[in-house]
Amino acid sequence: MVQETNRQMFMRYVAQTSFTPLSAEISSAKGVFMYTPEGKRIIDTVSGVSVANVGHCNPKVVQAVKEQSEKYMHLMVYGEMIQSPQVKLAEKLTSLLPKNLNNVFFVNSGSEATDGALKLAKRYTGRKEIICFKKAYHGSTIGAMSVWGADKYNKAYKPLLPGIKRLNFNSMSDLEKITDKTACVITEVIQSEGGLNIPSLEWVKALRKRCDETGALLIFDEVQMGFGRTGKMFGFENFEVSPDIVNFAKALGGGMPIGAFVSDKKLMESFCEPALGHITTFGGHPVCAAAALASLEFIIRRLF
């Protein structure tokens, strides 16, 4: 019997997301380069889709993964055991953020961070309406897809979450549609998948002001623009505005899967009454948290 190649088995056994996947077989990766089994070098121009901000197999990240994996890996559902990698990462991350962003809920991905942030906003405010923007991208779970700004991708999965209102990005007049019925407004500070749309400083400030006036919580999605990608540690620092909740993932883990949403402790405590308002089994996995801390410290040392 002829042994199938990795490519043949990839097409047979691994679920595809298109009929024409890139299908490049990678045997190793380092820095900005990926290597095929034949030794061909490929420049990773998409940086692992905004993940490899410190390069593939960054030595500091690899060392942190090795060291933590020899101590312990998964212990229990998130939030019950005191795990040093989570504690140290939360402390370092919040030290870089505005004072109102002082409490971290670790998850596994950007989509989960979106879902968690939306749940937190609805739970804390008691409101039902969620506002997002056209051309936005916040992930592909049902919750995150509900605030996706393109019907081309989400129409096949409707009905999605109720109470979603979609506005025009960078439109001053549309901000009037944020009202005292709005639980939250979620936006990227710079739209990525939507075509690298950069809003005006005046619009971002007006958005913050309108949320303050109506009591709506402002959520910034930093999943693609965070961790040095805009020249500042976080994209929102370019706009002199602080959100009520901020989402992270992708480059947070230095190549390992981890996400987070961060808010003020008084908001986050709304998940505790009644208990288990938001739970995750593998969120903040200690090996991923150790990698994230090493990656964050690398970025701080080299860039800031």
PDB file of C-alpha atoms in Angstrom:
ATOM      1  CA  MET A   1       0.000   0.000   0.000  1.00  0.00           C
ATOM      2  CA  VAL A   2       1.352   3.406  -1.023  1.00  0.00           C
ATOM      3  CA  GLN A   3       1.778   5.778   1.919  1.00  0.00           C
ATOM      4  CA  GLU A   4      -0.195   8.995   1.488  1.00  0.00           C
ATOM      5  CA  THR A   5       1.729  12.244   1.585  1.00  0.00           C
ATOM      6  CA  ASN A   6       1.091  14.852   4.282  1.00  0.00           C
ATOM      7  CA  ARG A   7      -0.636  16.967   1.657  1.00  0.00           C
ATOM      8  CA  GLN A   8      -3.010  14.130   0.732  1.00  0.00           C
ATOM      9  CA  MET A   9      -3.789  13.414   4.378  1.00  0.00           C
ATOM     10  CA  PHE A  10      -4.251  17.140   5.027  1.00  0.00           C
ATOM     11  CA  MET A  11      -6.887  17.330   2.317  1.00  0.00           C
ATOM     12  CA  ARG A  12      -8.539  14.086   3.469  1.00  0.00           C
ATOM     13  CA  TYR A  13      -8.598  14.420   7.272  1.00  0.00           C
ATOM     14  CA  VAL A  14      -8.256  18.088   8.225  1.00  0.00           C
ATOM     15  CA  ALA A  15     -11.394  20.220   7.898  1.00  0.00           C
ATOM     16  CA  GLN A  16     -10.895  22.976   5.327  1.00  0.00           C
ATOM     17  CA  THR A  17     -12.081  26.579   5.414  1.00  0.00           C
ATOM     18  CA  SER A  18     -11.987  26.985   1.623  1.00  0.00           C
ATOM     19  CA  PHE A  19     -11.726  24.818  -1.484  1.00  0.00           C
ATOM     20  CA  THR A  20      -8.332  26.359  -2.255  1.00  0.00           C
ATOM     21  CA  PRO A  21      -6.212  26.341   0.925  1.00  0.00           C
ATOM     22  CA  LEU A  22      -2.653  27.630   0.677  1.00  0.00           C
ATOM     23  CA  SER A  23      -1.417  24.081   1.316  1.00  0.00           C
ATOM     24  CA  ALA A  24       2.211  25.013   1.934  1.00  0.00           C
ATOM     25  CA  GLU A  25       3.791  22.365   4.163  1.00  0.00           C
ATOM     26  CA  ILE A  26       5.962  23.927   6.864  1.00  0.00           C
ATOM     27  CA  SER A  27       8.571  21.919   8.741  1.00  0.00           C
ATOM     28  CA  SER A  28       9.997  24.773  10.818  1.00  0.00           C
ATOM     29  CA  ALA A  29       9.747  28.523  11.339  1.00  0.00           C
ATOM     30  CA  LYS A  30      12.031  31.104  12.885  1.00  0.00           C
ATOM     31  CA  GLY A  31      11.805  34.868  13.011  1.00  0.00           C
ATOM     32  CA  VAL A  32       9.968  36.099   9.923  1.00  0.00           C
ATOM     33  CA  PHE A  33      10.678  32.960   7.882  1.00  0.00           C
ATOM     34  CA  MET A  34       8.906  29.632   7.411  1.00  0.00           C
ATOM     35  CA  TYR A  35      10.672  26.621   5.870  1.00  0.00           C
ATOM     36  CA  THR A  36       9.313  23.752   3.785  1.00  0.00           C
ATOM     37  CA  PRO A  37      10.608  20.170   4.131  1.00  0.00           C
ATOM     38  CA  GLU A  38      12.668  20.809   0.990  1.00  0.00           C
ATOM     39  CA  GLY A  39      14.337  23.815   2.630  1.00  0.00           C
ATOM     40  CA  LYS A  40      12.489  26.503   0.691  1.00  0.00           C
ATOM     41  CA  ARG A  41      12.268  29.727   2.695  1.00  0.00           C
ATOM     42  CA  ILE A  42       8.997  31.653   2.782  1.00  0.00           C
ATOM     43  CA  ILE A  43       8.636  35.148   4.259  1.00  0.00           C
ATOM     44  CA  ASP A  44       5.646  35.256   6.578  1.00  0.00           C
ATOM     45  CA  THR A  45       4.262  38.596   5.458  1.00  0.00           C
ATOM     46  CA  VAL A  46       1.052  38.167   7.471  1.00  0.00           C
ATOM     47  CA  SER A  47       2.938  37.354  10.694  1.00  0.00           C
ATOM     48  CA  GLY A  48       0.820  34.304  11.434  1.00  0.00           C
ATOM     49  CA  VAL A  49      -2.211  36.577  10.939  1.00  0.00           C
ATOM     50  CA  SER A  50      -1.042  39.170  13.485  1.00  0.00           C
ATOM     51  CA  VAL A  51       0.249  36.555  15.942  1.00  0.00           C
ATOM     52  CA  ALA A  52       4.034  36.474  15.524  1.00  0.00           C
ATOM     53  CA  ASN A  53       4.855  40.015  16.655  1.00  0.00           C
ATOM     54  CA  VAL A  54       8.064  38.728  18.293  1.00  0.00           C
ATOM     55  CA  GLY A  55       8.828  36.298  15.477  1.00  0.00           C
ATOM     56  CA  HIS A  56       8.335  32.571  15.144  1.00  0.00           C
ATOM     57  CA  CYS A  57      10.001  30.490  17.858  1.00  0.00           C
ATOM     58  CA  ASN A  58      11.299  33.501  19.742  1.00  0.00           C
ATOM     59  CA  PRO A  59      13.950  32.018  22.085  1.00  0.00           C
ATOM     60  CA  LYS A  60      12.544  33.760  25.179  1.00  0.00           C
ATOM     61  CA  VAL A  61       9.059  32.435  24.459  1.00  0.00           C
ATOM     62  CA  VAL A  62      10.315  28.913  23.724  1.00  0.00           C
ATOM     63  CA  GLN A  63      12.298  28.915  26.984  1.00  0.00           C
ATOM     64  CA  ALA A  64       9.229  30.029  28.962  1.00  0.00           C
ATOM     65  CA  VAL A  65       7.120  27.283  27.390  1.00  0.00           C
ATOM     66  CA  LYS A  66       9.685  24.617  28.211  1.00  0.00           C
ATOM     67  CA  GLU A  67      10.128  25.758  31.795  1.00  0.00           C
ATOM     68  CA  GLN A  68       6.417  25.999  32.578  1.00  0.00           C
ATOM     69  CA  SER A  69       5.525  22.709  30.860  1.00  0.00           C
ATOM     70  CA  GLU A  70       7.913  20.929  33.230  1.00  0.00           C
ATOM     71  CA  LYS A  71       6.166  22.439  36.293  1.00  0.00           C
ATOM     72  CA  TYR A  72       2.488  21.920  35.491  1.00  0.00           C
ATOM     73  CA  MET A  73       0.075  22.360  32.636  1.00  0.00           C
ATOM     74  CA  HIS A  74      -3.696  22.243  33.025  1.00  0.00           C
ATOM     75  CA  LEU A  75      -4.917  22.079  36.631  1.00  0.00           C
ATOM     76  CA  MET A  76      -8.599  23.016  36.839  1.00  0.00           C
ATOM     77  CA  VAL A  77     -11.267  25.248  35.351  1.00  0.00           C
ATOM     78  CA  TYR A  78     -10.105  28.863  35.090  1.00  0.00           C
ATOM     79  CA  GLY A  79     -10.354  31.081  38.158  1.00  0.00           C
ATOM     80  CA  GLU A  80     -10.210  28.453  40.914  1.00  0.00           C
ATOM     81  CA  MET A  81      -6.502  27.738  41.387  1.00  0.00           C
ATOM     82  CA  ILE A  82      -3.809  30.375  41.942  1.00  0.00           C
ATOM     83  CA  GLN A  83      -1.455  29.890  39.024  1.00  0.00           C
ATOM     84  CA  SER A  84       1.714  31.966  38.955  1.00  0.00           C
ATOM     85  CA  PRO A  85       1.899  32.468  35.155  1.00  0.00           C
ATOM     86  CA  GLN A  86      -1.631  33.894  35.102  1.00  0.00           C
ATOM     87  CA  VAL A  87      -0.991  36.161  38.085  1.00  0.00           C
ATOM     88  CA  LYS A  88       2.280  37.529  36.714  1.00  0.00           C
ATOM     89  CA  LEU A  89       0.831  38.078  33.247  1.00  0.00           C
ATOM     90  CA  ALA A  90      -2.241  39.883  34.605  1.00  0.00           C
ATOM     91  CA  GLU A  91      -0.040  42.111  36.756  1.00  0.00           C
ATOM     92  CA  LYS A  92       2.285  42.990  33.851  1.00  0.00           C
ATOM     93  CA  LEU A  93      -0.544  43.557  31.391  1.00  0.00           C
ATOM     94  CA  THR A  94      -2.558  45.844  33.671  1.00  0.00           C
ATOM     95  CA  SER A  95       0.579  47.826  34.552  1.00  0.00           C
ATOM     96  CA  LEU A  96       0.661  48.949  30.907  1.00  0.00           C
ATOM     97  CA  LEU A  97      -2.999  49.921  30.754  1.00  0.00           C
ATOM     98  CA  PRO A  98      -5.050  52.884  32.069  1.00  0.00           C
ATOM     99  CA  LYS A  99      -6.037  52.622  35.735  1.00  0.00           C
ATOM    100  CA  ASN A 100      -9.631  51.634  34.993  1.00  0.00           C
ATOM    101  CA  LEU A 101      -8.401  48.531  33.138  1.00  0.00           C
ATOM    102  CA  ASN A 102      -7.146  46.654  36.167  1.00  0.00           C
ATOM    103  CA  ASN A 103      -8.789  43.213  36.124  1.00  0.00           C
ATOM    104  CA  VAL A 104      -8.150  40.459  33.569  1.00  0.00           C
ATOM    105  CA  PHE A 105     -10.289  37.545  32.460  1.00  0.00           C
ATOM    106  CA  PHE A 106      -8.157  35.115  30.420  1.00  0.00           C
ATOM    107  CA  VAL A 107      -9.713  33.080  27.620  1.00  0.00           C
ATOM    108  CA  ASN A 108      -8.399  31.126  24.619  1.00  0.00           C
ATOM    109  CA  SER A 109      -8.925  33.379  21.610  1.00  0.00           C
ATOM    110  CA  GLY A 110     -10.071  36.707  20.246  1.00  0.00           C
ATOM    111  CA  SER A 111     -13.553  35.390  19.501  1.00  0.00           C
ATOM    112  CA  GLU A 112     -13.916  34.280  23.103  1.00  0.00           C
ATOM    113  CA  ALA A 113     -12.671  37.660  24.300  1.00  0.00           C
ATOM    114  CA  THR A 114     -15.405  39.287  22.219  1.00  0.00           C
ATOM    115  CA  ASP A 115     -18.074  36.988  23.615  1.00  0.00           C
ATOM    116  CA  GLY A 116     -16.888  37.584  27.174  1.00  0.00           C
ATOM    117  CA  ALA A 117     -16.796  41.362  26.761  1.00  0.00           C
ATOM    118  CA  LEU A 118     -20.319  41.441  25.301  1.00  0.00           C
ATOM    119  CA  LYS A 119     -21.629  39.276  28.156  1.00  0.00           C
ATOM    120  CA  LEU A 120     -19.923  41.489  30.712  1.00  0.00           C
ATOM    121  CA  ALA A 121     -21.440  44.643  29.236  1.00  0.00           C
ATOM    122  CA  LYS A 122     -24.965  43.182  29.168  1.00  0.00           C
ATOM    123  CA  ARG A 123     -24.639  41.802  32.669  1.00  0.00           C
ATOM    124  CA  TYR A 124     -23.244  44.976  34.203  1.00  0.00           C
ATOM    125  CA  THR A 125     -25.607  47.444  32.509  1.00  0.00           C
ATOM    126  CA  GLY A 126     -28.716  45.257  32.429  1.00  0.00           C
ATOM    127  CA  ARG A 127     -29.294  46.499  28.876  1.00  0.00           C
ATOM    128  CA  LYS A 128     -29.849  44.425  25.728  1.00  0.00           C
ATOM    129  CA  GLU A 129     -28.754  46.546  22.775  1.00  0.00           C
ATOM    130  CA  ILE A 130     -25.260  46.110  21.292  1.00  0.00           C
ATOM    131  CA  ILE A 131     -23.798  48.483  18.733  1.00  0.00           C
ATOM    132  CA  CYS A 132     -21.082  47.562  16.255  1.00  0.00           C
ATOM    133  CA  PHE A 133     -19.838  48.973  12.948  1.00  0.00           C
ATOM    134  CA  LYS A 134     -19.927  48.108   9.282  1.00  0.00           C
ATOM    135  CA  LYS A 135     -16.773  46.387   7.970  1.00  0.00           C
ATOM    136  CA  ALA A 136     -15.846  45.327  11.518  1.00  0.00           C
ATOM    137  CA  TYR A 137     -14.344  41.965  12.398  1.00  0.00           C
ATOM    138  CA  HIS A 138     -14.420  40.583  15.949  1.00  0.00           C
ATOM    139  CA  GLY A 139     -14.200  36.812  15.503  1.00  0.00           C
ATOM    140  CA  SER A 140     -16.287  33.911  14.246  1.00  0.00           C
ATOM    141  CA  THR A 141     -18.172  32.347  17.142  1.00  0.00           C
ATOM    142  CA  ILE A 142     -21.905  32.996  16.992  1.00  0.00           C
ATOM    143  CA  GLY A 143     -21.587  35.853  19.489  1.00  0.00           C
ATOM    144  CA  ALA A 144     -18.624  37.460  17.751  1.00  0.00           C
ATOM    145  CA  MET A 145     -20.161  36.888  14.329  1.00  0.00           C
ATOM    146  CA  SER A 146     -23.236  38.803  15.475  1.00  0.00           C
ATOM    147  CA  VAL A 147     -21.119  41.971  15.577  1.00  0.00           C
ATOM    148  CA  TRP A 148     -19.288  41.177  12.351  1.00  0.00           C
ATOM    149  CA  GLY A 149     -19.754  44.041   9.935  1.00  0.00           C
ATOM    150  CA  ALA A 150     -20.294  42.026   6.755  1.00  0.00           C
ATOM    151  CA  ASP A 151     -23.450  40.067   5.923  1.00  0.00           C
ATOM    152  CA  LYS A 152     -21.548  38.106   3.272  1.00  0.00           C
ATOM    153  CA  TYR A 153     -20.087  35.932   6.008  1.00  0.00           C
ATOM    154  CA  ASN A 154     -22.719  35.845   8.734  1.00  0.00           C
ATOM    155  CA  LYS A 155     -25.966  35.612   6.759  1.00  0.00           C
ATOM    156  CA  ALA A 156     -25.773  31.810   6.559  1.00  0.00           C
ATOM    157  CA  TYR A 157     -25.888  31.585  10.378  1.00  0.00           C
ATOM    158  CA  LYS A 158     -28.838  33.858  11.109  1.00  0.00           C
ATOM    159  CA  PRO A 159     -30.640  34.393  13.370  1.00  0.00           C
ATOM    160  CA  LEU A 160     -27.698  35.625  15.421  1.00  0.00           C
ATOM    161  CA  LEU A 161     -27.790  37.557  18.700  1.00  0.00           C
ATOM    162  CA  PRO A 162     -30.793  39.881  18.943  1.00  0.00           C
ATOM    163  CA  GLY A 163     -30.520  43.589  19.648  1.00  0.00           C
ATOM    164  CA  ILE A 164     -27.581  44.289  17.329  1.00  0.00           C
ATOM    165  CA  LYS A 165     -27.389  47.693  15.668  1.00  0.00           C
ATOM    166  CA  ARG A 166     -24.731  48.324  13.025  1.00  0.00           C
ATOM    167  CA  LEU A 167     -23.496  51.876  12.397  1.00  0.00           C
ATOM    168  CA  ASN A 168     -21.150  53.494   9.889  1.00  0.00           C
ATOM    169  CA  PHE A 169     -17.550  53.587  11.080  1.00  0.00           C
ATOM    170  CA  ASN A 170     -16.097  57.086  11.518  1.00  0.00           C
ATOM    171  CA  SER A 171     -19.509  58.738  11.044  1.00  0.00           C
ATOM    172  CA  MET A 172     -20.249  61.567  13.483  1.00  0.00           C
ATOM    173  CA  SER A 173     -23.975  61.640  12.784  1.00  0.00           C
ATOM    174  CA  ASP A 174     -24.388  57.917  13.493  1.00  0.00           C
ATOM    175  CA  LEU A 175     -23.146  58.383  17.050  1.00  0.00           C
ATOM    176  CA  GLU A 176     -26.561  59.816  17.933  1.00  0.00           C
ATOM    177  CA  LYS A 177     -27.925  56.289  17.553  1.00  0.00           C
ATOM    178  CA  ILE A 178     -26.135  55.320  20.776  1.00  0.00           C
ATOM    179  CA  THR A 179     -28.771  55.756  23.485  1.00  0.00           C
ATOM    180  CA  ASP A 180     -29.569  54.926  27.104  1.00  0.00           C
ATOM    181  CA  LYS A 181     -30.788  51.552  25.841  1.00  0.00           C
ATOM    182  CA  THR A 182     -27.312  50.636  24.571  1.00  0.00           C
ATOM    183  CA  ALA A 183     -25.359  48.169  26.702  1.00  0.00           C
ATOM    184  CA  CYS A 184     -22.118  48.618  24.777  1.00  0.00           C
ATOM    185  CA  VAL A 185     -20.408  49.782  21.653  1.00  0.00           C
ATOM    186  CA  ILE A 186     -17.699  47.497  20.284  1.00  0.00           C
ATOM    187  CA  THR A 187     -15.152  48.672  17.753  1.00  0.00           C
ATOM    188  CA  GLU A 188     -11.626  48.221  16.531  1.00  0.00           C
ATOM    189  CA  VAL A 189      -9.666  51.437  16.899  1.00  0.00           C
ATOM    190  CA  ILE A 190      -8.319  50.689  13.427  1.00  0.00           C
ATOM    191  CA  GLN A 191     -10.401  48.332  11.323  1.00  0.00           C
ATOM    192  CA  SER A 192      -8.197  45.522  10.073  1.00  0.00           C
ATOM    193  CA  GLU A 193     -10.145  42.994   8.007  1.00  0.00           C
ATOM    194  CA  GLY A 194     -12.329  45.868   6.819  1.00  0.00           C
ATOM    195  CA  GLY A 195      -9.397  47.395   4.911  1.00  0.00           C
ATOM    196  CA  LEU A 196      -7.199  49.166   7.457  1.00  0.00           C
ATOM    197  CA  ASN A 197      -9.681  51.957   8.042  1.00  0.00           C
ATOM    198  CA  ILE A 198      -8.284  54.598  10.395  1.00  0.00           C
ATOM    199  CA  PRO A 199     -10.857  56.838  12.115  1.00  0.00           C
ATOM    200  CA  SER A 200     -10.265  60.466  12.941  1.00  0.00           C
ATOM    201  CA  LEU A 201      -9.100  61.451  16.404  1.00  0.00           C
ATOM    202  CA  GLU A 202     -12.199  63.641  16.702  1.00  0.00           C
ATOM    203  CA  TRP A 203     -14.501  60.704  15.964  1.00  0.00           C
ATOM    204  CA  VAL A 204     -12.913  58.411  18.549  1.00  0.00           C
ATOM    205  CA  LYS A 205     -13.148  61.165  21.186  1.00  0.00           C
ATOM    206  CA  ALA A 206     -16.761  61.840  20.221  1.00  0.00           C
ATOM    207  CA  LEU A 207     -17.518  58.125  20.510  1.00  0.00           C
ATOM    208  CA  ARG A 208     -16.093  58.075  24.030  1.00  0.00           C
ATOM    209  CA  LYS A 209     -18.102  61.170  24.950  1.00  0.00           C
ATOM    210  CA  ARG A 210     -21.343  59.726  23.595  1.00  0.00           C
ATOM    211  CA  CYS A 211     -20.855  56.496  25.553  1.00  0.00           C
ATOM    212  CA  ASP A 212     -20.260  58.538  28.717  1.00  0.00           C
ATOM    213  CA  GLU A 213     -23.424  60.550  28.097  1.00  0.00           C
ATOM    214  CA  THR A 214     -25.612  57.470  27.619  1.00  0.00           C
ATOM    215  CA  GLY A 215     -24.000  55.078  30.093  1.00  0.00           C
ATOM    216  CA  ALA A 216     -23.040  52.644  27.342  1.00  0.00           C
ATOM    217  CA  LEU A 217     -19.786  50.757  27.845  1.00  0.00           C
ATOM    218  CA  LEU A 218     -17.090  51.228  25.218  1.00  0.00           C
ATOM    219  CA  ILE A 219     -15.248  48.077  24.122  1.00  0.00           C
ATOM    220  CA  PHE A 220     -12.051  48.348  22.106  1.00  0.00           C
ATOM    221  CA  ASP A 221     -10.971  45.278  20.152  1.00  0.00           C
ATOM    222  CA  GLU A 222      -7.145  45.241  20.198  1.00  0.00           C
ATOM    223  CA  VAL A 223      -6.820  41.674  18.947  1.00  0.00           C
ATOM    224  CA  GLN A 224      -5.026  42.661  15.739  1.00  0.00           C
ATOM    225  CA  MET A 225      -3.679  46.112  16.579  1.00  0.00           C
ATOM    226  CA  GLY A 226      -2.238  45.407  20.022  1.00  0.00           C
ATOM    227  CA  PHE A 227       1.322  44.750  21.186  1.00  0.00           C
ATOM    228  CA  GLY A 228       3.368  47.167  19.137  1.00  0.00           C
ATOM    229  CA  ARG A 229       1.715  46.764  15.767  1.00  0.00           C
ATOM    230  CA  THR A 230       0.921  50.500  15.424  1.00  0.00           C
ATOM    231  CA  GLY A 231       4.163  51.762  16.974  1.00  0.00           C
ATOM    232  CA  LYS A 232       2.569  52.015  20.412  1.00  0.00           C
ATOM    233  CA  MET A 233       1.921  49.120  22.745  1.00  0.00           C
ATOM    234  CA  PHE A 234      -1.833  49.353  22.144  1.00  0.00           C
ATOM    235  CA  GLY A 235      -3.620  50.835  19.162  1.00  0.00           C
ATOM    236  CA  PHE A 236      -5.994  52.940  21.252  1.00  0.00           C
ATOM    237  CA  GLU A 237      -3.017  54.894  22.649  1.00  0.00           C
ATOM    238  CA  ASN A 238      -2.873  56.662  19.287  1.00  0.00           C
ATOM    239  CA  PHE A 239      -6.287  58.203  19.987  1.00  0.00           C
ATOM    240  CA  GLU A 240      -5.954  59.529  23.553  1.00  0.00           C
ATOM    241  CA  VAL A 241      -9.049  57.617  24.657  1.00  0.00           C
ATOM    242  CA  SER A 242      -9.493  54.782  27.131  1.00  0.00           C
ATOM    243  CA  PRO A 243     -12.219  52.108  26.797  1.00  0.00           C
ATOM    244  CA  ASP A 244     -14.283  50.484  29.533  1.00  0.00           C
ATOM    245  CA  ILE A 245     -13.336  47.021  28.286  1.00  0.00           C
ATOM    246  CA  VAL A 246     -10.465  46.006  26.012  1.00  0.00           C
ATOM    247  CA  ASN A 247      -9.969  42.705  24.181  1.00  0.00           C
ATOM    248  CA  PHE A 248      -6.663  40.979  23.407  1.00  0.00           C
ATOM    249  CA  ALA A 249      -5.532  37.769  21.695  1.00  0.00           C
ATOM    250  CA  LYS A 250      -3.304  36.829  18.720  1.00  0.00           C
ATOM    251  CA  ALA A 251       0.092  38.435  19.505  1.00  0.00           C
ATOM    252  CA  LEU A 252      -0.617  38.276  23.250  1.00  0.00           C
ATOM    253  CA  GLY A 253       0.636  34.670  23.365  1.00  0.00           C
ATOM    254  CA  GLY A 254       3.830  35.039  21.364  1.00  0.00           C
ATOM    255  CA  GLY A 255       2.658  32.125  19.233  1.00  0.00           C
ATOM    256  CA  MET A 256       0.648  30.260  21.881  1.00  0.00           C
ATOM    257  CA  PRO A 257      -3.181  30.416  22.010  1.00  0.00           C
ATOM    258  CA  ILE A 258      -4.491  32.848  24.601  1.00  0.00           C
ATOM    259  CA  GLY A 259      -6.936  35.737  24.749  1.00  0.00           C
ATOM    260  CA  ALA A 260      -8.183  38.146  27.374  1.00  0.00           C
ATOM    261  CA  PHE A 261     -10.684  40.874  28.079  1.00  0.00           C
ATOM    262  CA  VAL A 262      -9.761  43.503  30.646  1.00  0.00           C
ATOM    263  CA  SER A 263     -11.964  45.894  32.591  1.00  0.00           C
ATOM    264  CA  ASP A 264     -12.373  47.482  36.006  1.00  0.00           C
ATOM    265  CA  LYS A 265     -12.702  45.050  38.918  1.00  0.00           C
ATOM    266  CA  LYS A 266     -16.111  46.451  39.884  1.00  0.00           C
ATOM    267  CA  LEU A 267     -17.413  45.573  36.414  1.00  0.00           C
ATOM    268  CA  MET A 268     -15.786  42.149  36.357  1.00  0.00           C
ATOM    269  CA  GLU A 269     -17.317  41.272  39.731  1.00  0.00           C
ATOM    270  CA  SER A 270     -20.748  41.270  38.122  1.00  0.00           C
ATOM    271  CA  PHE A 271     -19.850  37.791  36.851  1.00  0.00           C
ATOM    272  CA  CYS A 272     -19.766  36.590  40.466  1.00  0.00           C
ATOM    273  CA  GLU A 273     -23.409  37.245  41.374  1.00  0.00           C
ATOM    274  CA  PRO A 274     -24.935  34.872  40.651  1.00  0.00           C
ATOM    275  CA  ALA A 275     -21.799  32.784  40.438  1.00  0.00           C
ATOM    276  CA  LEU A 276     -20.214  31.405  37.260  1.00  0.00           C
ATOM    277  CA  GLY A 277     -21.353  34.260  35.031  1.00  0.00           C
ATOM    278  CA  HIS A 278     -18.574  33.385  32.622  1.00  0.00           C
ATOM    279  CA  ILE A 279     -16.396  30.274  32.730  1.00  0.00           C
ATOM    280  CA  THR A 280     -13.731  28.570  30.620  1.00  0.00           C
ATOM    281  CA  THR A 281     -11.823  25.332  31.066  1.00  0.00           C
ATOM    282  CA  PHE A 282      -8.566  26.143  29.305  1.00  0.00           C
ATOM    283  CA  GLY A 283      -8.616  29.952  29.381  1.00  0.00           C
ATOM    284  CA  GLY A 284      -5.318  31.356  30.646  1.00  0.00           C
ATOM    285  CA  HIS A 285      -3.595  27.984  30.255  1.00  0.00           C
ATOM    286  CA  PRO A 286      -0.415  28.263  32.361  1.00  0.00           C
ATOM    287  CA  VAL A 287       1.947  27.353  29.511  1.00  0.00           C
ATOM    288  CA  CYS A 288       0.264  29.916  27.244  1.00  0.00           C
ATOM    289  CA  ALA A 289       0.323  32.509  30.026  1.00  0.00           C
ATOM    290  CA  ALA A 290       4.057  31.927  30.560  1.00  0.00           C
ATOM    291  CA  ALA A 291       4.654  32.360  26.823  1.00  0.00           C
ATOM    292  CA  ALA A 292       2.550  35.533  26.812  1.00  0.00           C
ATOM    293  CA  LEU A 293       4.527  37.033  29.685  1.00  0.00           C
ATOM    294  CA  ALA A 294       7.833  36.287  27.953  1.00  0.00           C
ATOM    295  CA  SER A 295       6.546  37.784  24.705  1.00  0.00           C
ATOM    296  CA  LEU A 296       5.251  40.907  26.451  1.00  0.00           C
ATOM    297  CA  GLU A 297       8.525  41.442  28.290  1.00  0.00           C
ATOM    298  CA  PHE A 298      10.429  40.984  25.011  1.00  0.00           C
ATOM    299  CA  ILE A 299       8.318  43.664  23.302  1.00  0.00           C
ATOM    300  CA  ILE A 300       8.781  46.050  26.234  1.00  0.00           C
ATOM    301  CA  ARG A 301      12.565  45.608  26.252  1.00  0.00           C
ATOM    302  CA  ARG A 302      13.067  45.862  22.503  1.00  0.00           C
ATOM    303  CA  LEU A 303      10.509  48.431  21.426  1.00  0.00           C
ATOM    304  CA  PHE A 304       9.582  50.575  24.410  1.00  0.00           C
TER     305      PHE A 304
END
